[in-house]
Every structure is written in C-alpha cells, then in structure tokens.
Amino acid sequence: MNGVDTELRQTLHRRGLRMTPQRQLVLDAVAELGHATPEAVCTRVQETAPAVNITTVYRTLDLLEQLGVVKHTHLGHGAPTYATSEHEHVHLVCHHCGRVDEIDVAALDDLTAALRESHGFRLDATHVALSGSCRDCADRADAELAEDAP
C-alpha cells in the first residue's frame, strides 16, 4: 500500500491537490475493510476522526475512484461497496442468504472473449457481481424439491 500511497500523493500533487488526513483515513479504511459501503468506511474513519461526515467520505471515494485507487461494485440492492483497485475478482452474490464469494477474473475469460468477438464489447470483469444461489442455498432448494416430489 505504501507504493500506492506515494503514487497517489504524486497524482494529487499534479492535480493541485494534496493528501489530506481525511483522504488518508478513507483510503486506509477501504484497504482494511476489503469490501465496504460508504457508511462502513465513514464509521471506521469516525473512530479516529469523529468530525468527518458521510459527505466527505462520498467525495473522497469518488476522487479516489477517478484516480484509479479504488473501485466500486454493486453487490445487490443498496449502496455500492468499495475496495482498493488491486483487489480484483468477480463477486458471486447469493440472492437468498446474501453470501458473497469471490472467484478469479479468469473464470470469465471465455465470456470476455465471446463478448469482444460478437459485440466488440470490452468487459471489465473486475467490476462484476453475479447474482444467483450459493451452494448451500441451492442444495437446500434441491432437497426441498426432492421432498415435495411424489
């Protein structure tokens, strides 16, 4: 994270901005929490700096995303979650229990190639959340169907 921090400071400086303590706290919170909503980031930041409000967190996350330091993903309904940009994977979201699993982006290589070939579309698989049923919920549903079968 130190390399990212130094690079971020240089990028901010080139844009006439500086690394404020609030920006550093937001970046640290995202890195520590992994997948975090702006509200969770704000809660973590306020443990150190109670005066930082949610508006500051949203603005900082937006800036950090524009700079390529963090990415957001929608894991379902509600607020997006943020993670550092080196945290690249596809999210598998169970729409029954809410469980979120992660798989390597390479799992979508065939789909990525097919979309590129057929539509000229360049998929950013690091920004993807797939919705379905986790193994436990799928097994439970299969068991219930088997019980109901004549």
Short mmCIF file of C-alpha atoms in Angstrom, two decimals:
data_model
loop_
_atom_site.label_atom_id
_atom_site.label_comp_id
_atom_site.label_asym_id
_atom_site.label_seq_id
_atom_site.Cartn_x
_atom_site.Cartn_y
_atom_site.Cartn_z
CA MET A 1 0.00 0.00 0.00
CA ASN A 2 2.98 2.33 0.50
CA GLY A 3 3.68 2.36 -3.26
CA VAL A 4 0.05 3.23 -3.93
CA ASP A 5 0.19 5.91 -1.25
CA THR A 6 3.30 7.54 -2.76
CA GLU A 7 1.86 7.35 -6.28
CA LEU A 8 -1.43 8.77 -5.03
CA ARG A 9 0.34 11.67 -3.35
CA GLN A 10 2.16 12.45 -6.62
CA THR A 11 -1.07 12.23 -8.64
CA LEU A 12 -2.88 14.51 -6.22
CA HIS A 13 0.03 16.96 -6.31
CA ARG A 14 -0.04 17.05 -10.14
CA ARG A 15 -3.74 17.96 -9.93
CA GLY A 16 -3.08 20.73 -7.45
CA LEU A 17 -4.48 18.68 -4.57
CA ARG A 18 -2.86 17.19 -1.51
CA MET A 19 -3.20 14.08 0.61
CA THR A 20 -5.34 15.33 3.47
CA PRO A 21 -5.66 13.37 6.70
CA GLN A 22 -9.30 12.66 5.76
CA ARG A 23 -8.30 11.21 2.38
CA GLN A 24 -5.68 9.04 4.04
CA LEU A 25 -8.20 7.80 6.62
CA VAL A 26 -10.74 6.91 3.91
CA LEU A 27 -8.11 5.07 1.86
CA ASP A 28 -6.88 3.21 4.96
CA ALA A 29 -10.46 2.24 5.89
CA VAL A 30 -11.17 0.85 2.40
CA ALA A 31 -7.93 -1.14 2.48
CA GLU A 32 -8.65 -2.52 5.96
CA LEU A 33 -12.31 -3.37 5.38
CA GLY A 34 -11.98 -5.05 1.98
CA HIS A 35 -15.50 -4.62 0.62
CA ALA A 36 -17.01 -1.64 2.34
CA THR A 37 -20.02 0.58 1.84
CA PRO A 38 -19.50 4.31 2.23
CA GLU A 39 -21.35 4.07 5.55
CA ALA A 40 -18.95 1.39 6.83
CA VAL A 41 -15.98 3.48 5.68
CA CYS A 42 -17.44 6.50 7.46
CA THR A 43 -17.94 4.52 10.67
CA ARG A 44 -14.32 3.31 10.54
CA VAL A 45 -12.98 6.81 9.80
CA GLN A 46 -15.04 8.33 12.62
CA GLU A 47 -13.31 6.00 15.10
CA THR A 48 -10.22 8.17 14.54
CA ALA A 49 -11.74 11.42 13.32
CA PRO A 50 -15.31 11.88 14.62
CA ALA A 51 -15.78 15.16 12.74
CA VAL A 52 -15.53 13.50 9.30
CA ASN A 53 -19.02 13.21 7.82
CA ILE A 54 -20.55 10.94 5.19
CA THR A 55 -20.42 13.68 2.54
CA THR A 56 -16.64 13.89 2.91
CA VAL A 57 -16.41 10.11 2.63
CA TYR A 58 -18.52 10.03 -0.56
CA ARG A 59 -16.50 12.84 -2.15
CA THR A 60 -13.23 11.18 -1.20
CA LEU A 61 -14.33 7.79 -2.54
CA ASP A 62 -15.39 9.46 -5.79
CA LEU A 63 -11.99 11.19 -6.11
CA LEU A 64 -10.08 8.00 -5.27
CA GLU A 65 -12.10 6.12 -7.88
CA GLN A 66 -11.41 8.78 -10.52
CA LEU A 67 -7.71 8.39 -9.72
CA GLY A 68 -7.95 4.60 -10.10
CA VAL A 69 -7.06 3.84 -6.49
CA VAL A 70 -10.41 2.27 -5.52
CA LYS A 71 -13.24 0.61 -7.47
CA HIS A 72 -16.86 0.18 -6.57
CA THR A 73 -19.12 -2.77 -7.21
CA HIS A 74 -22.85 -3.16 -6.71
CA LEU A 75 -23.34 -6.43 -4.84
CA GLY A 76 -27.10 -6.17 -4.96
CA HIS A 77 -29.59 -3.59 -3.85
CA GLY A 78 -28.35 -0.71 -1.80
CA ALA A 79 -25.09 1.15 -1.59
CA PRO A 80 -22.08 0.10 -3.66
CA THR A 81 -19.09 -1.46 -1.96
CA TYR A 82 -15.58 -0.15 -2.42
CA ALA A 83 -12.26 -1.95 -2.48
CA THR A 84 -8.74 -0.98 -3.45
CA SER A 85 -8.12 -1.35 -7.18
CA GLU A 86 -5.64 -4.21 -6.74
CA HIS A 87 -8.47 -6.21 -5.13
CA GLU A 88 -9.60 -7.75 -8.46
CA HIS A 89 -12.06 -10.60 -8.61
CA VAL A 90 -15.64 -11.43 -9.58
CA HIS A 91 -18.27 -11.43 -6.87
CA LEU A 92 -20.83 -14.24 -6.60
CA VAL A 93 -23.80 -12.92 -4.65
CA CYS A 94 -26.44 -15.28 -3.27
CA HIS A 95 -29.82 -13.60 -3.59
CA HIS A 96 -31.24 -15.91 -0.91
CA CYS A 97 -28.85 -15.53 2.04
CA GLY A 98 -26.69 -12.60 0.89
CA ARG A 99 -23.44 -14.57 0.98
CA VAL A 100 -20.69 -13.13 -1.23
CA ASP A 101 -17.97 -15.39 -2.63
CA GLU A 102 -15.06 -14.32 -4.79
CA ILE A 103 -13.63 -16.03 -7.84
CA ASP A 104 -10.70 -15.17 -10.05
CA VAL A 105 -11.46 -12.89 -13.00
CA ALA A 106 -10.01 -15.55 -15.30
CA ALA A 107 -13.19 -17.59 -14.75
CA LEU A 108 -14.89 -15.17 -17.16
CA ASP A 109 -12.19 -15.30 -19.86
CA ASP A 110 -14.38 -17.26 -22.31
CA LEU A 111 -17.30 -14.85 -21.80
CA THR A 112 -14.96 -11.86 -22.12
CA ALA A 113 -13.59 -13.21 -25.42
CA ALA A 114 -17.07 -14.05 -26.75
CA LEU A 115 -18.40 -10.57 -25.96
CA ARG A 116 -15.38 -8.98 -27.61
CA GLU A 117 -15.75 -11.15 -30.71
CA SER A 118 -19.52 -10.88 -31.16
CA HIS A 119 -20.16 -7.33 -29.97
CA GLY A 120 -16.79 -5.59 -29.79
CA PHE A 121 -17.54 -5.17 -26.09
CA ARG A 122 -14.67 -4.97 -23.62
CA LEU A 123 -15.80 -6.44 -20.32
CA ASP A 124 -14.27 -5.12 -17.10
CA ALA A 125 -14.67 -8.33 -15.14
CA THR A 126 -13.14 -6.71 -12.05
CA HIS A 127 -16.33 -4.67 -11.76
CA VAL A 128 -18.77 -7.59 -11.92
CA ALA A 129 -21.14 -9.13 -9.40
CA LEU A 130 -23.08 -12.20 -10.48
CA SER A 131 -26.33 -13.00 -8.73
CA GLY A 132 -27.62 -16.50 -8.08
CA SER A 133 -27.76 -19.16 -5.39
CA CYS A 134 -24.80 -20.21 -3.28
CA ARG A 135 -24.08 -23.92 -2.91
CA ASP A 136 -25.81 -24.15 0.49
CA CYS A 137 -28.99 -22.43 -0.67
CA ALA A 138 -29.05 -24.39 -3.94
CA ASP A 139 -28.61 -27.68 -2.03
CA ARG A 140 -31.37 -26.69 0.38
CA ALA A 141 -33.72 -25.82 -2.51
CA ASP A 142 -32.90 -29.13 -4.25
CA ALA A 143 -33.61 -31.05 -1.03
CA GLU A 144 -36.95 -29.26 -0.62
CA LEU A 145 -37.89 -30.10 -4.22
CA ALA A 146 -36.97 -33.76 -3.65
CA GLU A 147 -39.15 -33.86 -0.51
CA ASP A 148 -42.10 -32.38 -2.40
CA ALA A 149 -41.76 -34.76 -5.35
CA PRO A 150 -44.31 -37.58 -5.44
#
